Amino acid sequence: MSLLLTPENTLPVDGVAGTLIGRAWVPGRIAGPSPIVLRSDGVFDLSEHFATLSDLLETPSPLASARQAPGTFLASVEDLLANTGPHADPAKPFLLPPLDLQVIKAAGVTFAASMIERVIEEQAGGDAARAEAVRATVHGVIGDNLRSIVPGSEQAMRLKAYLIEQGMWSQYLEVGIGPDAEIFTKAPVLAAVGSGSQIGIHPASQWNNPEPEVVLAVDSRGRIHGATLGNDVNLRDIEGRSALLLSKAKDNNASCAIGPFIRLFDEQFSLDDVRACEVDLQVHGEDGYRLHGCSSMSQISRDPQDLASQTLNANHQYPDGFLLFLGTLFAPTEDRDHAGSGFTHKLGDRVSISSPLLGGLHNQVNHSCNAAPWTFGVGALLRNLAARGLLDR
């Protein structure tokens, strides 16, 4: 059953009181993607002012730019959302993921609980059946309360020495409590899917799960302008076999969902609100299965500003900006089918990720080979913008 997007399940609790920007597919003589802003009287196309969302976020003040640009009325919020999904009518506007030329980056192992689960994956060799026994052993050695340890601190280094002595050191603990964060490229530019789309699980995976996360919008100068939600779909068995398989575990067709909109920082919403975000996860299976989880940003081991600074600095630049997944506290361990099997997705699962000030991101699980293929890349975007006469602006 397709997901139905509505203002009630998509917008933040305060509706359009904040400054919400994103992208939509705009029909016309030459159809194409446009940056949009949501206002009390509807959705407005900003393409006559900014060819891309990246252009908007690169202005001296994206907040002022989004507020001051008059734009062109596109649709009501209700109509835009109702026409979003696998069966969207191309003759009407529909919602796209809220990014275009930005690189899609992700920070891994930023929460103590998920860090321990990564150690378990590694120790179990990606075998879900072995994970429970390994979990008991790992908890016996390192416990489950590492949140108070500051990564890279003297205390963290003493713990590292102890774990090596106990034969329990892991590459995941290295990035979890060591000085350097794990920052990787989650997906190519323009490869993300938005709310209402199918998300892809590689058919070779037998143990996988959603990863509900807050995602920062950062410009080329390292300024954090706002946040949205993301699903960093993860194949636990493939990554557990070897960390060198991270790209196969993380980057597949439709394996990166972002949305619904970027909420810009303003008088009512700031980075401190991101630090305090509660991210809710709901999975509804066609078999009647229900899963609920929560990821609390207050439990993160590395500050969001530090993660952004470790991504963009004198050693690495992103001229069009980037979006940065901040990691998740959520790592499902409860059994779905039988004892010892753990949780894994089934085709048709409906996944909803929400947070009061960021709204809701909704997707449905399919195999990556059966989800809509990614065909609109950077070349297609440039040709489209040129044909619409937007590059001259």
Short mmCIF file of C-alpha atoms in Angstrom, two decimals:
data_model
loop_
_atom_site.label_atom_id
_atom_site.label_comp_id
_atom_site.label_asym_id
_atom_site.label_seq_id
_atom_site.Cartn_x
_atom_site.Cartn_y
_atom_site.Cartn_z
CA MET A 1 0.00 0.00 0.00
CA SER A 2 1.38 3.39 -0.98
CA LEU A 3 2.18 5.98 1.63
CA LEU A 4 -0.14 8.96 1.80
CA LEU A 5 1.59 12.19 2.76
CA THR A 6 -0.44 14.85 4.52
CA PRO A 7 0.40 18.08 6.37
CA GLU A 8 -0.48 16.27 9.60
CA ASN A 9 2.12 13.50 9.18
CA THR A 10 4.74 15.61 7.37
CA LEU A 11 4.98 19.13 8.82
CA PRO A 12 6.55 20.07 12.17
CA VAL A 13 4.19 20.50 15.13
CA ASP A 14 4.16 24.26 14.50
CA GLY A 15 3.27 23.82 10.83
CA VAL A 16 4.88 26.40 8.57
CA ALA A 17 5.74 28.79 11.41
CA GLY A 18 9.41 27.96 10.82
CA THR A 19 11.24 28.52 7.55
CA LEU A 20 10.95 25.26 5.59
CA ILE A 21 12.80 24.94 2.30
CA GLY A 22 13.13 22.01 -0.09
CA ARG A 23 12.72 20.97 -3.69
CA ALA A 24 9.79 20.04 -5.90
CA TRP A 25 9.37 18.75 -9.44
CA VAL A 26 7.65 21.53 -11.37
CA PRO A 27 5.62 20.69 -14.51
CA GLY A 28 5.55 22.93 -17.56
CA ARG A 29 6.80 23.18 -21.13
CA ILE A 30 10.13 22.01 -19.73
CA ALA A 31 9.55 20.28 -16.40
CA GLY A 32 12.28 20.16 -13.80
CA PRO A 33 13.31 20.49 -10.15
CA SER A 34 13.05 23.81 -8.33
CA PRO A 35 13.94 25.07 -4.86
CA ILE A 36 10.80 25.78 -2.83
CA VAL A 37 9.79 27.50 0.38
CA LEU A 38 6.65 26.77 2.40
CA ARG A 39 4.54 29.70 3.56
CA SER A 40 1.18 30.12 5.22
CA ASP A 41 -0.45 30.60 1.81
CA GLY A 42 1.20 27.68 0.05
CA VAL A 43 4.35 26.39 -1.62
CA PHE A 44 6.43 28.84 -3.66
CA ASP A 45 8.90 28.10 -6.46
CA LEU A 46 12.16 30.02 -5.92
CA SER A 47 13.91 29.01 -9.16
CA GLU A 48 13.71 32.52 -10.65
CA HIS A 49 15.99 33.60 -7.78
CA PHE A 50 18.08 30.45 -7.13
CA ALA A 51 18.70 27.76 -9.74
CA THR A 52 19.43 25.15 -7.06
CA LEU A 53 18.88 24.65 -3.37
CA SER A 54 22.66 24.70 -3.02
CA ASP A 55 22.64 28.23 -4.50
CA LEU A 56 20.14 29.33 -1.86
CA LEU A 57 22.17 27.84 0.99
CA GLU A 58 25.34 29.51 -0.31
CA THR A 59 23.92 33.04 0.02
CA PRO A 60 25.21 35.20 2.89
CA SER A 61 21.94 34.58 4.77
CA PRO A 62 19.82 31.69 3.48
CA LEU A 63 17.16 32.58 6.06
CA ALA A 64 16.82 36.14 4.75
CA SER A 65 17.00 34.91 1.15
CA ALA A 66 14.18 32.41 1.65
CA ARG A 67 12.04 34.95 3.46
CA GLN A 68 12.58 37.86 1.07
CA ALA A 69 12.42 36.11 -2.32
CA PRO A 70 8.80 36.44 -3.50
CA GLY A 71 8.83 33.28 -5.59
CA THR A 72 5.98 31.93 -7.72
CA PHE A 73 2.99 30.13 -6.24
CA LEU A 74 3.26 26.44 -7.05
CA ALA A 75 0.59 24.57 -5.07
CA SER A 76 -0.98 24.23 -1.68
CA VAL A 77 0.97 22.16 0.83
CA GLU A 78 -1.88 19.62 0.81
CA ASP A 79 -1.84 19.21 -2.98
CA LEU A 80 1.96 18.98 -3.19
CA LEU A 81 2.08 16.21 -0.58
CA ALA A 82 -0.94 14.34 -1.94
CA ASN A 83 0.78 14.05 -5.34
CA THR A 84 4.06 12.77 -3.90
CA GLY A 85 5.04 9.11 -4.13
CA PRO A 86 5.61 6.30 -6.64
CA HIS A 87 2.39 7.13 -8.50
CA ALA A 88 2.78 10.90 -8.69
CA ASP A 89 1.04 12.65 -11.59
CA PRO A 90 3.88 14.29 -13.61
CA ALA A 91 1.46 16.99 -14.76
CA LYS A 92 1.31 18.28 -11.17
CA PRO A 93 4.07 19.33 -8.73
CA PHE A 94 5.43 16.72 -6.33
CA LEU A 95 7.96 16.74 -3.50
CA LEU A 96 11.64 15.83 -3.97
CA PRO A 97 14.38 15.29 -1.37
CA PRO A 98 15.61 18.66 -0.03
CA LEU A 99 19.07 18.77 -1.61
CA ASP A 100 20.67 18.81 -5.03
CA LEU A 101 24.38 19.60 -5.57
CA GLN A 102 25.37 19.01 -1.95
CA VAL A 103 27.50 15.96 -1.14
CA ILE A 104 25.76 13.45 1.14
CA LYS A 105 28.01 12.64 4.10
CA ALA A 106 27.38 10.59 7.23
CA ALA A 107 28.98 10.27 10.65
CA GLY A 108 29.03 6.75 12.04
CA VAL A 109 29.38 5.31 15.54
CA THR A 110 28.48 8.58 17.27
CA PHE A 111 26.30 7.02 19.99
CA ALA A 112 27.54 4.60 22.65
CA ALA A 113 24.67 2.12 22.20
CA SER A 114 25.05 1.89 18.42
CA MET A 115 28.84 1.74 18.83
CA ILE A 116 28.49 -1.37 20.97
CA GLU A 117 26.15 -2.90 18.40
CA ARG A 118 28.78 -2.31 15.69
CA VAL A 119 31.33 -4.15 17.85
CA ILE A 120 28.82 -7.00 18.17
CA GLU A 121 28.27 -7.08 14.40
CA GLU A 122 32.02 -7.34 13.89
CA GLN A 123 32.50 -10.03 16.56
CA ALA A 124 29.54 -12.02 15.17
CA GLY A 125 30.84 -11.73 11.62
CA GLY A 126 27.48 -10.43 10.40
CA ASP A 127 25.62 -13.50 11.71
CA ALA A 128 22.40 -12.40 13.47
CA ALA A 129 22.02 -15.79 15.15
CA ARG A 130 25.40 -15.42 16.89
CA ALA A 131 24.85 -11.80 17.87
CA GLU A 132 22.96 -12.44 21.12
CA ALA A 133 25.73 -14.55 22.61
CA VAL A 134 28.37 -12.05 21.49
CA ARG A 135 26.24 -9.22 22.92
CA ALA A 136 26.39 -10.75 26.39
CA THR A 137 30.17 -11.14 26.18
CA VAL A 138 30.76 -7.58 24.96
CA HIS A 139 28.53 -6.04 27.60
CA GLY A 140 30.35 -8.04 30.23
CA VAL A 141 33.66 -6.46 29.23
CA ILE A 142 32.77 -2.86 28.33
CA GLY A 143 29.29 -2.34 29.79
CA ASP A 144 26.70 -0.19 28.06
CA ASN A 145 27.31 3.28 29.47
CA LEU A 146 30.11 4.92 27.49
CA ARG A 147 28.30 8.22 26.89
CA SER A 148 30.25 10.07 29.57
CA ILE A 149 33.57 9.33 27.87
CA VAL A 150 34.79 12.23 25.72
CA PRO A 151 36.24 10.87 22.46
CA GLY A 152 40.00 11.40 22.29
CA SER A 153 40.30 12.22 26.01
CA GLU A 154 42.80 10.70 28.45
CA GLN A 155 39.97 8.64 29.94
CA ALA A 156 39.12 7.30 26.48
CA MET A 157 42.75 6.34 25.88
CA ARG A 158 42.85 4.45 29.20
CA LEU A 159 39.73 2.55 28.16
CA LYS A 160 41.38 1.75 24.82
CA ALA A 161 44.40 0.27 26.61
CA TYR A 162 42.11 -1.82 28.83
CA LEU A 163 40.12 -3.17 25.87
CA ILE A 164 43.29 -4.14 24.02
CA GLU A 165 44.38 -6.02 27.16
CA GLN A 166 41.00 -7.81 27.24
CA GLY A 167 41.20 -8.71 23.55
CA MET A 168 38.10 -6.63 22.79
CA TRP A 169 39.51 -3.68 20.86
CA SER A 170 37.60 -2.93 17.67
CA GLN A 171 37.84 -0.50 14.77
CA TYR A 172 34.35 0.68 15.77
CA LEU A 173 35.52 1.60 19.25
CA GLU A 174 38.43 3.44 17.63
CA VAL A 175 36.08 5.87 15.87
CA GLY A 176 33.65 5.83 18.78
CA ILE A 177 36.06 6.98 21.50
CA GLY A 178 39.19 7.90 19.56
CA PRO A 179 40.04 11.46 18.40
CA ASP A 180 38.82 11.03 14.81
CA ALA A 181 35.15 10.64 13.88
CA GLU A 182 34.04 8.22 11.18
CA ILE A 183 32.88 10.41 8.30
CA PHE A 184 31.94 8.66 5.06
CA THR A 185 30.07 9.41 1.85
CA LYS A 186 26.61 7.94 2.17
CA ALA A 187 25.44 8.41 -1.42
CA PRO A 188 26.38 10.23 -4.63
CA VAL A 189 25.14 13.74 -5.35
CA LEU A 190 21.42 13.67 -6.31
CA ALA A 191 21.03 9.97 -5.40
CA ALA A 192 18.88 10.43 -2.27
CA VAL A 193 15.15 9.73 -2.26
CA GLY A 194 12.59 11.85 -0.46
CA SER A 195 9.52 11.29 1.65
CA GLY A 196 6.89 9.12 0.00
CA SER A 197 9.46 7.15 -2.01
CA GLN A 198 10.52 3.54 -1.69
CA ILE A 199 13.78 2.82 0.11
CA GLY A 200 16.07 0.07 -1.15
CA ILE A 201 17.51 -2.96 0.65
CA HIS A 202 20.13 -4.97 -1.24
CA PRO A 203 18.56 -8.39 -1.95
CA ALA A 204 21.72 -10.15 -0.71
CA SER A 205 21.15 -8.85 2.83
CA GLN A 206 19.40 -11.00 5.43
CA TRP A 207 20.00 -8.69 8.43
CA ASN A 208 19.32 -4.98 8.05
CA ASN A 209 17.55 -2.08 9.68
CA PRO A 210 16.59 1.59 9.37
CA GLU A 211 18.75 4.24 11.01
CA PRO A 212 16.71 7.32 12.00
CA GLU A 213 18.95 10.38 12.08
CA VAL A 214 19.07 14.15 12.16
CA VAL A 215 20.79 15.56 9.06
CA LEU A 216 22.56 18.94 9.04
CA ALA A 217 22.55 21.32 6.06
CA VAL A 218 26.03 22.88 5.84
CA ASP A 219 27.37 25.34 3.27
CA SER A 220 30.80 25.50 1.61
CA ARG A 221 32.18 27.65 4.44
CA GLY A 222 31.14 25.18 7.12
CA ARG A 223 28.17 27.21 8.33
CA ILE A 224 25.31 25.03 9.60
CA HIS A 225 22.07 26.58 8.37
CA GLY A 226 19.44 24.06 9.39
CA ALA A 227 18.44 20.44 9.71
CA THR A 228 16.18 17.75 8.34
CA LEU A 229 15.63 14.01 8.89
CA GLY A 230 17.24 11.00 7.24
CA ASN A 231 17.20 7.23 7.04
CA ASP A 232 20.74 5.86 6.73
CA VAL A 233 19.55 2.40 5.65
CA ASN A 234 22.06 -0.15 6.94
CA LEU A 235 22.87 -3.76 5.98
CA ARG A 236 24.16 -5.16 9.28
CA ASP A 237 25.24 -8.55 7.94
CA ILE A 238 27.30 -7.12 5.09
CA GLU A 239 29.05 -4.46 7.19
CA GLY A 240 29.53 -7.00 9.97
CA ARG A 241 31.46 -9.32 7.64
CA SER A 242 34.02 -6.57 7.04
CA ALA A 243 34.13 -2.81 7.53
CA LEU A 244 35.73 -2.70 4.06
CA LEU A 245 32.26 -3.59 2.72
CA LEU A 246 30.85 -0.33 4.08
CA SER A 247 30.09 1.02 0.59
CA LYS A 248 28.06 -2.10 -0.27
CA ALA A 249 26.31 -1.95 3.10
CA LYS A 250 25.46 1.75 2.83
CA ASP A 251 25.33 2.88 -0.79
CA ASN A 252 22.73 1.13 -2.93
CA ASN A 253 19.88 2.32 -5.10
CA ALA A 254 17.32 4.16 -2.91
CA SER A 255 19.26 3.39 0.28
CA CYS A 256 19.42 7.03 1.42
CA ALA A 257 16.21 8.87 2.34
CA ILE A 258 16.23 12.56 3.33
CA GLY A 259 13.36 14.90 4.10
CA PRO A 260 10.76 16.14 4.15
CA PHE A 261 12.16 19.70 4.30
CA ILE A 262 15.18 21.55 5.66
CA ARG A 263 14.18 23.72 8.59
CA LEU A 264 16.44 26.77 8.64
CA PHE A 265 17.77 28.15 11.89
CA ASP A 266 15.85 31.25 12.97
CA GLU A 267 14.44 32.91 16.07
CA GLN A 268 12.59 29.74 17.13
CA PHE A 269 14.95 26.98 15.95
CA SER A 270 18.70 26.64 16.49
CA LEU A 271 21.55 24.18 16.74
CA ASP A 272 20.71 23.80 20.43
CA ASP A 273 17.29 22.48 19.37
CA VAL A 274 19.08 19.95 17.18
CA ARG A 275 21.20 18.90 20.17
CA ALA A 276 17.99 18.25 22.10
CA CYS A 277 16.04 16.52 19.28
CA GLU A 278 14.10 13.34 19.98
CA VAL A 279 13.84 11.29 16.77
CA ASP A 280 11.00 8.76 16.69
CA LEU A 281 10.95 5.62 14.52
CA GLN A 282 7.92 3.54 13.58
CA VAL A 283 8.05 0.40 11.40
CA HIS A 284 4.75 -1.13 10.28
CA GLY A 285 5.05 -4.48 8.51
CA GLU A 286 2.49 -5.94 6.13
CA ASP A 287 2.61 -9.02 8.41
CA GLY A 288 1.19 -6.94 11.28
CA TYR A 289 4.60 -6.42 12.90
CA ARG A 290 5.14 -3.15 14.76
CA LEU A 291 8.43 -1.64 15.91
CA HIS A 292 8.89 1.59 17.82
CA GLY A 293 12.22 3.17 18.66
CA CYS A 294 13.67 6.52 19.63
CA SER A 295 17.02 8.21 19.11
CA SER A 296 17.78 11.04 21.52
CA MET A 297 20.36 13.55 20.30
CA SER A 298 21.16 14.38 23.93
CA GLN A 299 22.93 10.99 24.07
CA ILE A 300 25.36 11.71 21.22
CA SER A 301 29.06 11.30 22.02
CA ARG A 302 30.31 13.94 19.57
CA ASP A 303 28.82 17.43 19.23
CA PRO A 304 27.16 18.20 15.86
CA GLN A 305 29.41 21.23 15.37
CA ASP A 306 32.50 19.06 15.89
CA LEU A 307 31.23 16.54 13.34
CA ALA A 308 30.64 19.30 10.79
CA SER A 309 34.14 20.67 11.45
CA GLN A 310 35.69 17.22 11.03
CA THR A 311 33.90 16.95 7.66
CA LEU A 312 34.85 20.33 6.16
CA ASN A 313 38.17 21.95 7.06
CA ALA A 314 41.52 22.98 5.55
CA ASN A 315 42.05 19.38 4.42
CA HIS A 316 38.72 18.85 2.65
CA GLN A 317 36.35 21.30 0.96
CA TYR A 318 32.82 21.00 -0.45
CA PRO A 319 32.23 23.93 -2.84
CA ASP A 320 28.48 23.21 -3.11
CA GLY A 321 28.02 22.39 0.57
CA PHE A 322 26.99 19.08 2.10
CA LEU A 323 24.33 17.34 4.12
CA LEU A 324 25.60 15.41 7.14
CA PHE A 325 23.86 12.49 8.85
CA LEU A 326 24.71 12.69 12.57
CA GLY A 327 24.36 9.00 13.46
CA THR A 328 21.75 7.17 15.49
CA LEU A 329 21.21 5.81 18.97
CA PHE A 330 18.76 3.26 17.57
CA ALA A 331 19.96 -0.31 16.95
CA PRO A 332 17.08 -2.83 17.06
CA THR A 333 17.89 -6.07 18.87
CA GLU A 334 14.43 -7.50 19.50
CA ASP A 335 13.47 -10.64 17.59
CA ARG A 336 11.00 -10.33 14.73
CA ASP A 337 10.31 -13.91 13.61
CA HIS A 338 11.89 -16.30 16.10
CA ALA A 339 14.23 -16.30 19.09
CA GLY A 340 17.77 -15.28 18.20
CA SER A 341 16.87 -13.94 14.76
CA GLY A 342 16.98 -10.26 15.73
CA PHE A 343 15.22 -7.57 13.68
CA THR A 344 15.40 -7.29 9.93
CA HIS A 345 13.25 -5.59 7.33
CA LYS A 346 10.67 -7.32 5.18
CA LEU A 347 9.46 -6.07 1.83
CA GLY A 348 6.58 -3.66 2.22
CA ASP A 349 7.61 -2.36 5.66
CA ARG A 350 6.48 1.23 6.12
CA VAL A 351 9.12 3.28 7.90
CA SER A 352 8.27 6.61 9.52
CA ILE A 353 10.92 8.84 11.09
CA SER A 354 9.72 11.97 12.85
CA SER A 355 10.72 14.72 15.25
CA PRO A 356 8.43 17.48 16.54
CA LEU A 357 10.37 20.41 15.07
CA LEU A 358 11.43 18.68 11.84
CA GLY A 359 8.28 16.86 10.73
CA GLY A 360 7.98 13.34 9.33
CA LEU A 361 9.85 11.28 6.72
CA HIS A 362 7.89 8.29 5.37
CA ASN A 363 9.13 5.50 3.10
CA GLN A 364 8.32 1.92 2.15
CA VAL A 365 10.87 -0.92 1.87
CA ASN A 366 11.64 -2.65 -1.42
CA HIS A 367 14.69 -4.38 -2.84
CA SER A 368 17.13 -1.87 -4.26
CA CYS A 369 16.93 -3.54 -7.67
CA ASN A 370 13.14 -3.07 -7.74
CA ALA A 371 12.93 0.48 -6.39
CA ALA A 372 12.75 3.27 -8.96
CA PRO A 373 16.20 3.46 -10.60
CA TRP A 374 18.28 6.59 -10.18
CA THR A 375 18.44 8.27 -13.61
CA PHE A 376 18.54 12.03 -12.97
CA GLY A 377 22.19 12.83 -12.24
CA VAL A 378 24.34 15.96 -12.33
CA GLY A 379 24.52 16.03 -16.13
CA ALA A 380 20.74 15.77 -16.42
CA LEU A 381 20.29 18.56 -13.86
CA LEU A 382 22.66 20.92 -15.70
CA ARG A 383 20.98 20.23 -19.06
CA ASN A 384 17.57 20.78 -17.48
CA LEU A 385 18.54 24.06 -15.83
CA ALA A 386 20.10 25.28 -19.08
CA ALA A 387 16.99 24.39 -21.08
CA ARG A 388 14.85 26.31 -18.57
CA GLY A 389 17.16 29.33 -18.81
CA LEU A 390 18.00 29.17 -15.10
CA LEU A 391 21.79 29.00 -15.28
CA ASP A 392 22.01 32.61 -16.44
CA ARG A 393 20.42 33.75 -13.16
#
